[in-house]
Structures are given as structure tokens and as C-alpha cells.
């Protein structure tokens, strides 16, 4: 999560959606700390009051007919570390080229907006965004503490800090991969008005949904409902769903599982919605994938197959992948690859020959399966 609200974030607000960017687009990542109005004719008089991160609104009424003073004002704002400037098109619909050139060089964003927009509305919406961002940072810190804690009493206490109405049966869903976070959060919050034991949080690069009920059957029903709500709200998304647990002290485990399922689901299983319980051996391999032994095992099996493919323009690895993904079923593998089953058998025999595993069957499949799964995670 960004530690502050940037110009880029502010431009997503409805009140600024019609803004024209006239300079300084490369400075969109500058953070807004305060929002204020500047209409005084001489910026020099109060430049000591300016602070880094100030974002100013102006019509430039006081300096609209004085190019030198206008230029000086913009220079002082840049020198003070201001994050940007928003000009209402009441008296001008553009700025002189020399000012825009300076703003571009200094990466100082200047926006032009309609004179019909009230200052108060712009200030309120940006400040609300800043306040929400600070609240999200606090919640993220609480979640991080929850993930590190081991003591059951402290775990329950941290969980109640996030939501004092949490119940005993808990699960977590982590959603990433979509630009429609605000829509998802809004729809879920609308949905859980009658479910005070839910919490919908912005966390890291996604949305974390913490669900709790008084019994396990209700918990499963609500998880399915949340998944369908997200599915209907976003075109692109990736969900990780934890197992269901009894005991609020397991909430940290739920969050870890949902994040783990999210990170592996689309990458290794090709699924939009992945339940942690369905990850199988990936739950172990993902923990061990950085160890030298695991990488050595991978290289001993996968690299010879890929080297053969590169030298002979064959597709042995693609065949191996399909064979493993079809649970060792030659007929299904042949159907997926649009090949005759004897062609698949020949290719598998060639792989065994390359790996020196002729005559092996169960051990061959077992080792090839583990190596392919490791490869998919890398």
C-alpha cells in the first residue's frame, strides 16, 4: 500500500475525472499531504508557510495579467516541494509555454479543471481520500501484527481490534489482479450491512475479506456469496480462499492461507478462484522452492528435456506438462494435445530415455510430477 495519496490517486476521484493535464505528468507519484487555496498576488509574502506535499487550488485571478508574477508564483510552489497545482479555467484555459516547460522539467503536475467545480468539493474529496489512506495503513499494520503473533490470547485481542464483532468460525479471502478495487469494496460493504462480523479491508496490493459466523455451514454459504459478488463486480480478478477454522485465534492462519492460495492459484493452477485446500503438494513445494536441493532436483529433470527440445525442435516438455496435468492419463493427454495416444507414449519413452529412467513407471511419474510442479512455480 502506498504510504500516502498521490496525484495519480487523486485523479481517480469523480470530482477530478474531467481534469485536463497540462504539465508535469511525470510527477504523478508525488504525495499530497495537504490541500489548500492560493489566490494572493504575491507568493513571496507567505512562502515560509508552504510545506512539502501541499496541493494548491487556484484561479490565478490575482496574477492572471502579470506573466512575471505568475511565473514567480509557480517557481515558489515548486521550490517549496508542493506536490502539484490545480487551476480552475475561470480566467484562463491554459498557461504560458514557459511555465509548462518549467513544470515538465521539474515534474510538477498542473491540472486544469472546470470553473463550475467548487473548491470545497475538491478539497473535501481529496482530504477524505487522505484520511481513508491513513486508516488503511493502520489496518494493514494491525493485520501484519496478527500474522506475526503466536500467543492465542494476543491473537484474539488483535482480531477484535480489527472487528470487535468477529465470531468464532473464521475464513479469509484475498482478491488481487483487478483495477476495480473500489467497486468491489463498495459492493461488498453494501452486501455486509446485515453481516457485522465481516470485514473488508484494503491490504497490500489487494482486498482482504475476513468472514466469520457462529457455525461452519453459514461460513461456507457466505464465502460462496462473496465469491459470486466479486465475480459479478470485476472482469479480471484472482481470489485465494483459506480453509474454515473454529477459533478466532486462527484468523492469522486464515489470512496466510488466502494470500498463499492467491499467489499460487492463477500461476500454477490457472484458476481465478483457488481454495487453499486444493493446492495439494504446492503448499509444501512453495515453501521449499528456494532451497538448493529443490532447485537441483528441478534442474536434473527439466533441463535435459528442454535442452533436447531446443536441439531437436520437439515438444517433449509440453507433453510432460500435459501428462502431469492430466494425472498420468495418456488418453486425456493425447486429446488435449490433438495427438494420437501412441505418439504420447513414444514421447514419454523418449523422456525416460533422456533421464535414464527406462523401465521405471511409478517412480518416473512421481519424479516428473514434482519437477514439473516446481517449474510452474519458478
Coordinates of C-alpha atoms in Angstrom, one line a residue:
X1 CA 0.0 0.0 0.0
X2 CA 1.3 3.4 -0.9
X3 CA 2.2 5.4 2.2
X4 CA 0.1 8.4 1.2
X5 CA -2.2 9.7 -1.6
X6 CA -0.5 10.6 -4.8
X7 CA -1.7 12.9 -7.6
X8 CA -2.4 9.7 -9.6
X9 CA -4.7 8.5 -6.8
X10 CA -6.5 11.9 -6.6
X11 CA -7.2 11.8 -10.4
X12 CA -9.3 8.7 -9.8
X13 CA -11.8 10.8 -7.8
X14 CA -15.1 11.7 -9.6
X15 CA -14.5 15.4 -8.9
X16 CA -11.2 15.3 -10.9
X17 CA -12.1 12.9 -13.7
X18 CA -12.6 15.7 -16.1
X19 CA -9.3 17.3 -15.3
X20 CA -7.0 18.3 -18.2
X21 CA -3.3 17.5 -17.6
X22 CA -1.4 20.4 -19.0
X23 CA 2.1 19.8 -17.5
X24 CA 4.2 17.7 -15.2
X25 CA 2.7 14.2 -15.9
X26 CA 5.9 12.5 -14.8
X27 CA 5.3 13.8 -11.3
X28 CA 2.0 12.0 -10.7
X29 CA 3.5 9.8 -8.0
X30 CA 4.1 12.9 -5.7
X31 CA 2.3 12.6 -2.4
X32 CA -0.4 15.1 -1.4
X33 CA -0.2 15.9 2.3
X34 CA -2.4 19.0 2.5
X35 CA -4.9 20.7 0.2
X36 CA -5.3 24.5 0.2
X37 CA -6.3 27.5 -2.0
X38 CA -3.8 30.1 -3.2
X39 CA -5.1 33.4 -4.6
X40 CA -2.8 36.0 -3.1
X41 CA -1.0 38.3 -5.6
X42 CA 2.5 37.9 -4.0
X43 CA 3.5 34.4 -3.0
X44 CA 6.8 35.7 -1.6
X45 CA 4.9 37.1 1.4
X46 CA 3.9 33.7 2.8
X47 CA 6.3 31.2 1.2
X48 CA 7.5 30.3 4.7
X49 CA 4.1 28.8 5.4
X50 CA 4.3 26.5 2.4
X51 CA 5.1 22.8 3.1
X52 CA 6.3 19.9 1.2
X53 CA 3.3 17.9 -0.2
X54 CA 1.0 20.9 -0.4
X55 CA -1.5 20.7 -3.2
X56 CA -3.0 24.0 -4.3
X57 CA -6.2 25.1 -6.0
X58 CA -6.3 28.5 -7.7
X59 CA -7.9 30.5 -10.5
X60 CA -4.8 32.7 -10.7
X61 CA -7.1 35.8 -10.5
X62 CA -4.5 37.9 -8.7
X63 CA -1.7 37.3 -11.3
X64 CA -3.6 36.4 -14.5
X65 CA -2.5 39.6 -16.2
X66 CA 1.1 39.6 -14.9
X67 CA 3.2 36.9 -16.6
X68 CA 6.3 37.6 -14.4
X69 CA 4.3 37.3 -11.1
X70 CA 2.5 34.2 -12.4
X71 CA 5.8 32.6 -13.3
X72 CA 7.3 33.5 -9.9
X73 CA 4.3 32.0 -8.1
X74 CA 4.8 28.7 -9.9
X75 CA 8.5 28.7 -9.2
X76 CA 8.0 29.3 -5.5
X77 CA 5.5 26.4 -5.3
X78 CA 7.9 24.1 -7.0
X79 CA 10.8 25.2 -4.7
X80 CA 8.7 24.7 -1.6
X81 CA 8.2 21.0 -2.5
X82 CA 4.5 21.4 -3.4
X83 CA 3.0 18.2 -4.9
X84 CA 1.0 20.0 -7.6
X85 CA -1.4 22.7 -8.7
X86 CA -5.0 22.6 -9.9
X87 CA -6.1 25.6 -11.9
X88 CA -9.8 26.5 -12.5
X89 CA -10.5 27.7 -16.0
X90 CA -12.3 30.8 -14.8
X91 CA -9.9 33.4 -16.2
X92 CA -7.6 31.3 -18.3
X93 CA -7.9 27.9 -20.1
X94 CA -4.1 27.3 -20.4
X95 CA -0.8 28.5 -19.0
X96 CA 2.1 30.1 -20.9
X97 CA 4.5 27.7 -22.6
X98 CA 7.5 28.7 -20.4
X99 CA 5.6 27.8 -17.3
X100 CA 4.5 24.4 -18.7
X101 CA 8.1 23.8 -19.8
X102 CA 9.4 24.5 -16.3
X103 CA 6.7 22.3 -14.7
X104 CA 7.6 19.4 -17.1
X105 CA 11.3 19.8 -16.3
X106 CA 10.6 19.8 -12.6
X107 CA 8.0 17.1 -12.8
X108 CA 5.4 19.4 -11.2
X109 CA 1.9 18.4 -12.1
X110 CA -0.5 21.1 -13.2
X111 CA -4.2 20.3 -13.8
X112 CA -6.9 22.5 -15.4
X113 CA -10.4 21.9 -14.2
X114 CA -13.8 23.4 -14.8
X115 CA -14.7 26.7 -13.1
X116 CA -18.0 25.1 -12.1
X117 CA -16.3 22.8 -9.6
X118 CA -16.4 24.3 -6.0
X119 CA -13.1 24.5 -4.2
X120 CA -14.8 22.9 -1.1
X121 CA -15.9 19.8 -3.0
X122 CA -12.4 19.2 -4.4
X123 CA -10.8 19.8 -1.0
X124 CA -13.3 17.5 0.8
X125 CA -12.9 14.6 -1.6
X126 CA -9.1 14.7 -1.6
X127 CA -8.9 15.0 2.2
X128 CA -11.4 12.1 2.6
X129 CA -9.0 10.0 0.4
X130 CA -6.1 11.0 2.6
X131 CA -7.9 10.1 5.7
X132 CA -9.0 6.8 4.2
X133 CA -5.5 6.0 3.2
X134 CA -4.2 6.6 6.8
X135 CA -7.0 4.3 8.1
X136 CA -6.0 1.7 5.6
X137 CA -2.3 1.9 6.7
X138 CA -3.3 1.5 10.4
X139 CA -5.4 -1.6 9.5
X140 CA -2.6 -3.0 7.4
X141 CA -0.3 -2.7 10.4
X142 CA -2.8 -4.5 12.5
X143 CA -3.1 -7.3 10.0
X144 CA 0.8 -7.6 9.8
X145 CA 0.9 -7.8 13.6
X146 CA -1.7 -10.6 13.5
X147 CA 0.4 -12.5 11.0
X148 CA 3.4 -12.4 13.3
X149 CA 1.7 -13.1 16.6
X150 CA 1.8 -16.6 18.1
X151 CA 0.1 -16.2 21.5
X152 CA -3.6 -17.3 21.3
X153 CA -4.8 -14.6 23.7
X154 CA -2.9 -11.8 21.8
X155 CA -4.2 -13.2 18.5
X156 CA -7.8 -12.9 19.7
X157 CA -7.1 -9.4 21.0
X158 CA -5.6 -8.3 17.7
X159 CA -8.5 -9.8 15.8
X160 CA -11.0 -7.9 17.9
X161 CA -9.1 -4.6 17.2
X162 CA -9.9 -5.2 13.5
X163 CA -13.5 -6.0 14.2
X164 CA -15.0 -6.4 17.7
X165 CA -18.0 -8.3 16.3
X166 CA -16.0 -11.2 14.9
X167 CA -17.5 -14.6 15.7
X168 CA -15.8 -18.0 16.3
X169 CA -15.9 -19.6 12.8
X170 CA -13.5 -17.8 10.5
X171 CA -12.1 -17.7 7.0
X172 CA -10.4 -15.3 4.7
X173 CA -10.5 -14.3 1.0
X174 CA -7.8 -12.3 -0.7
X175 CA -8.5 -10.6 -4.0
X176 CA -5.9 -9.2 -6.4
X177 CA -5.4 -8.7 -10.1
X178 CA -8.2 -6.1 -10.7
X179 CA -8.3 -2.3 -11.2
X180 CA -11.9 -2.3 -9.8
X181 CA -11.0 -2.5 -6.1
X182 CA -13.2 0.5 -5.2
X183 CA -16.2 -1.1 -6.9
X184 CA -15.5 -4.5 -5.1
X185 CA -15.1 -2.8 -1.7
X186 CA -18.2 -0.7 -2.2
X187 CA -20.4 -3.7 -3.3
X188 CA -19.1 -5.9 -0.5
X189 CA -19.7 -3.3 2.1
X190 CA -23.2 -2.8 0.8
X191 CA -23.7 -6.5 1.0
X192 CA -22.4 -6.9 4.5
X193 CA -24.7 -4.3 6.1
X194 CA -26.5 -7.2 7.7
X195 CA -23.3 -9.1 8.4
X196 CA -21.4 -7.1 11.1
X197 CA -18.9 -10.0 11.5
X198 CA -17.4 -9.4 8.1
X199 CA -14.5 -7.0 7.5
X200 CA -13.5 -5.8 4.0
X201 CA -10.0 -4.2 4.1
X202 CA -7.5 -2.8 1.6
X203 CA -4.4 -4.9 2.2
X204 CA -1.1 -4.6 0.3
X205 CA -2.0 -4.8 -3.4
X206 CA -5.5 -6.2 -3.0
X207 CA -8.7 -6.6 -1.0
X208 CA -8.8 -8.8 2.1
X209 CA -12.2 -10.1 3.2
X210 CA -12.4 -11.6 6.7
X211 CA -15.5 -13.6 7.2
X212 CA -16.8 -15.0 10.5
X213 CA -20.1 -16.7 11.6
X214 CA -21.4 -18.7 14.5
X215 CA -21.4 -22.0 12.6
X216 CA -19.4 -23.6 9.8
X217 CA -22.3 -24.2 7.4
X218 CA -23.2 -20.5 7.4
X219 CA -19.5 -19.7 6.9
X220 CA -19.3 -21.7 3.7
X221 CA -22.5 -20.1 2.4
X222 CA -21.2 -16.6 3.0
X223 CA -17.8 -17.4 1.3
X224 CA -19.7 -18.6 -1.8
X225 CA -21.8 -15.5 -1.8
X226 CA -18.7 -13.2 -1.5
X227 CA -17.0 -15.1 -4.4
X228 CA -20.1 -14.6 -6.6
X229 CA -20.3 -10.9 -5.6
X230 CA -16.7 -10.4 -6.7
X231 CA -17.2 -12.4 -9.9
X232 CA -20.1 -10.1 -10.8
X233 CA -18.2 -6.9 -10.0
X234 CA -14.9 -7.4 -11.8
X235 CA -13.8 -8.7 -15.2
X236 CA -10.3 -9.6 -14.0
X237 CA -9.6 -10.9 -10.6
X238 CA -7.7 -13.6 -8.7
X239 CA -9.1 -15.0 -5.4
X240 CA -7.4 -17.0 -2.8
X241 CA -9.7 -18.7 -0.2
X242 CA -8.5 -20.1 3.1
X243 CA -9.9 -23.1 4.9
X244 CA -12.5 -22.7 7.5
X245 CA -11.5 -22.7 11.2
X246 CA -13.1 -22.7 14.5
X247 CA -11.5 -20.3 16.9
X248 CA -10.8 -16.6 16.3
X249 CA -7.1 -17.2 17.2
X250 CA -6.9 -18.9 13.8
X251 CA -7.6 -15.7 11.9
X252 CA -3.9 -15.1 11.2
X253 CA -3.7 -18.6 9.7
X254 CA -6.7 -17.9 7.5
X255 CA -5.1 -14.7 6.2
X256 CA -1.8 -16.5 5.4
X257 CA -3.7 -19.3 3.6
X258 CA -5.8 -16.9 1.5
X259 CA -2.7 -14.9 0.4
X260 CA -0.8 -18.2 -0.3
X261 CA -3.7 -19.6 -2.4
X262 CA -4.0 -16.2 -4.2
X263 CA -0.3 -16.1 -5.2
X264 CA -0.2 -19.7 -6.4
X265 CA -3.7 -20.2 -7.9
X266 CA -3.6 -18.4 -11.2
X267 CA 0.2 -19.0 -11.7
X268 CA 0.3 -22.8 -11.2
X269 CA -3.3 -23.9 -11.4
X270 CA -4.7 -21.4 -14.0
X271 CA -7.7 -20.6 -11.8
X272 CA -9.4 -17.4 -10.9
X273 CA -10.7 -18.8 -7.6
X274 CA -8.3 -21.0 -5.6
X275 CA -9.1 -22.7 -2.3
X276 CA -6.0 -23.3 -0.1
X277 CA -7.1 -26.9 0.5
X278 CA -6.9 -27.6 -3.3
X279 CA -3.2 -26.6 -3.6
X280 CA -2.1 -30.1 -2.7
X281 CA 1.7 -30.6 -2.8
X282 CA 2.1 -27.0 -3.9
X283 CA 1.6 -26.0 -0.3
X284 CA 4.9 -27.7 0.6
X285 CA 6.8 -27.1 -2.6
X286 CA 6.2 -23.3 -2.5
X287 CA 7.9 -23.2 1.0
X288 CA 10.9 -25.3 -0.2
X289 CA 11.3 -23.8 -3.7
X290 CA 14.2 -21.6 -2.7
X291 CA 16.3 -24.5 -1.3
X292 CA 19.3 -25.6 -3.3
X293 CA 18.2 -29.3 -3.2
X294 CA 14.8 -28.5 -4.7
X295 CA 16.4 -26.4 -7.5
X296 CA 19.0 -29.1 -8.1
X297 CA 16.2 -31.7 -8.4
X298 CA 14.3 -29.5 -10.8
X299 CA 17.4 -28.9 -13.0
X300 CA 18.3 -32.6 -13.2
X301 CA 14.9 -33.5 -14.7
X302 CA 13.6 -30.4 -16.5
X303 CA 16.8 -29.0 -18.1
X304 CA 17.7 -32.2 -20.1
X305 CA 14.2 -32.3 -21.5
X306 CA 14.3 -28.6 -22.5
X307 CA 17.8 -29.0 -24.0
X308 CA 16.6 -31.9 -26.1
X309 CA 13.6 -29.8 -27.3
X310 CA 15.8 -26.9 -28.3
X311 CA 18.3 -29.1 -30.2
X312 CA 15.7 -31.2 -32.0
X313 CA 12.7 -28.8 -32.3
X314 CA 10.5 -31.2 -30.3
X315 CA 7.8 -30.6 -27.7
X316 CA 8.7 -33.1 -25.0
X317 CA 8.3 -30.7 -22.2
X318 CA 4.9 -29.6 -23.4
X319 CA 3.9 -33.3 -23.5
X320 CA 5.3 -33.8 -20.0
X321 CA 3.3 -30.9 -18.7
X322 CA 0.1 -32.1 -20.2
X323 CA 0.8 -35.6 -19.0
X324 CA 1.2 -34.4 -15.4
X325 CA -1.8 -32.0 -15.5
X326 CA -3.9 -35.0 -16.8
X327 CA -2.8 -37.1 -13.8
X328 CA -0.8 -39.5 -16.0
X329 CA -3.7 -40.4 -18.2
X330 CA -2.3 -41.0 -21.7
X331 CA -5.7 -40.8 -23.5
X332 CA -6.6 -37.4 -22.0
X333 CA -3.1 -36.1 -22.7
X334 CA -3.4 -37.1 -26.3
X335 CA -6.9 -35.5 -26.6
X336 CA -5.5 -32.2 -25.1
X337 CA -2.5 -32.1 -27.5
X338 CA -4.5 -33.3 -30.5
X339 CA -2.1 -36.2 -30.9
X340 CA -2.5 -40.0 -31.2
X341 CA -2.0 -41.8 -27.9
X342 CA 0.9 -43.8 -29.4
X343 CA 2.6 -40.5 -30.2
X344 CA 2.3 -39.6 -26.5
X345 CA 3.6 -43.0 -25.4
X346 CA 6.6 -42.6 -27.8
X347 CA 7.4 -39.1 -26.3
X348 CA 7.1 -40.4 -22.8
X349 CA 9.5 -43.2 -23.6
X350 CA 11.9 -40.7 -25.1
X351 CA 11.7 -38.6 -21.9
X352 CA 12.5 -41.7 -19.8
X353 CA 15.5 -42.4 -22.1
X354 CA 16.8 -38.8 -21.8
X355 CA 16.5 -39.0 -18.0
X356 CA 17.9 -42.6 -17.7
X357 CA 14.6 -43.9 -16.2
X358 CA 13.9 -46.7 -18.7
X359 CA 12.0 -49.5 -17.1
X360 CA 10.6 -47.2 -14.3
X361 CA 6.9 -46.3 -14.2
X362 CA 5.6 -45.2 -10.8
X363 CA 9.0 -43.5 -9.9
X364 CA 9.2 -41.8 -13.3
X365 CA 5.7 -40.3 -12.9
X366 CA 6.4 -39.3 -9.3
X367 CA 9.7 -37.5 -10.1
X368 CA 8.4 -35.9 -13.3
X369 CA 5.3 -34.6 -11.5
X370 CA 7.3 -33.0 -8.7
X371 CA 9.8 -31.4 -11.1
X372 CA 7.0 -30.0 -13.4
X373 CA 5.2 -28.5 -10.4
X374 CA 8.5 -26.9 -9.2
X375 CA 9.0 -25.5 -12.7
X376 CA 5.5 -24.0 -12.8
X377 CA 6.3 -22.0 -9.6
X378 CA 9.6 -20.6 -10.8

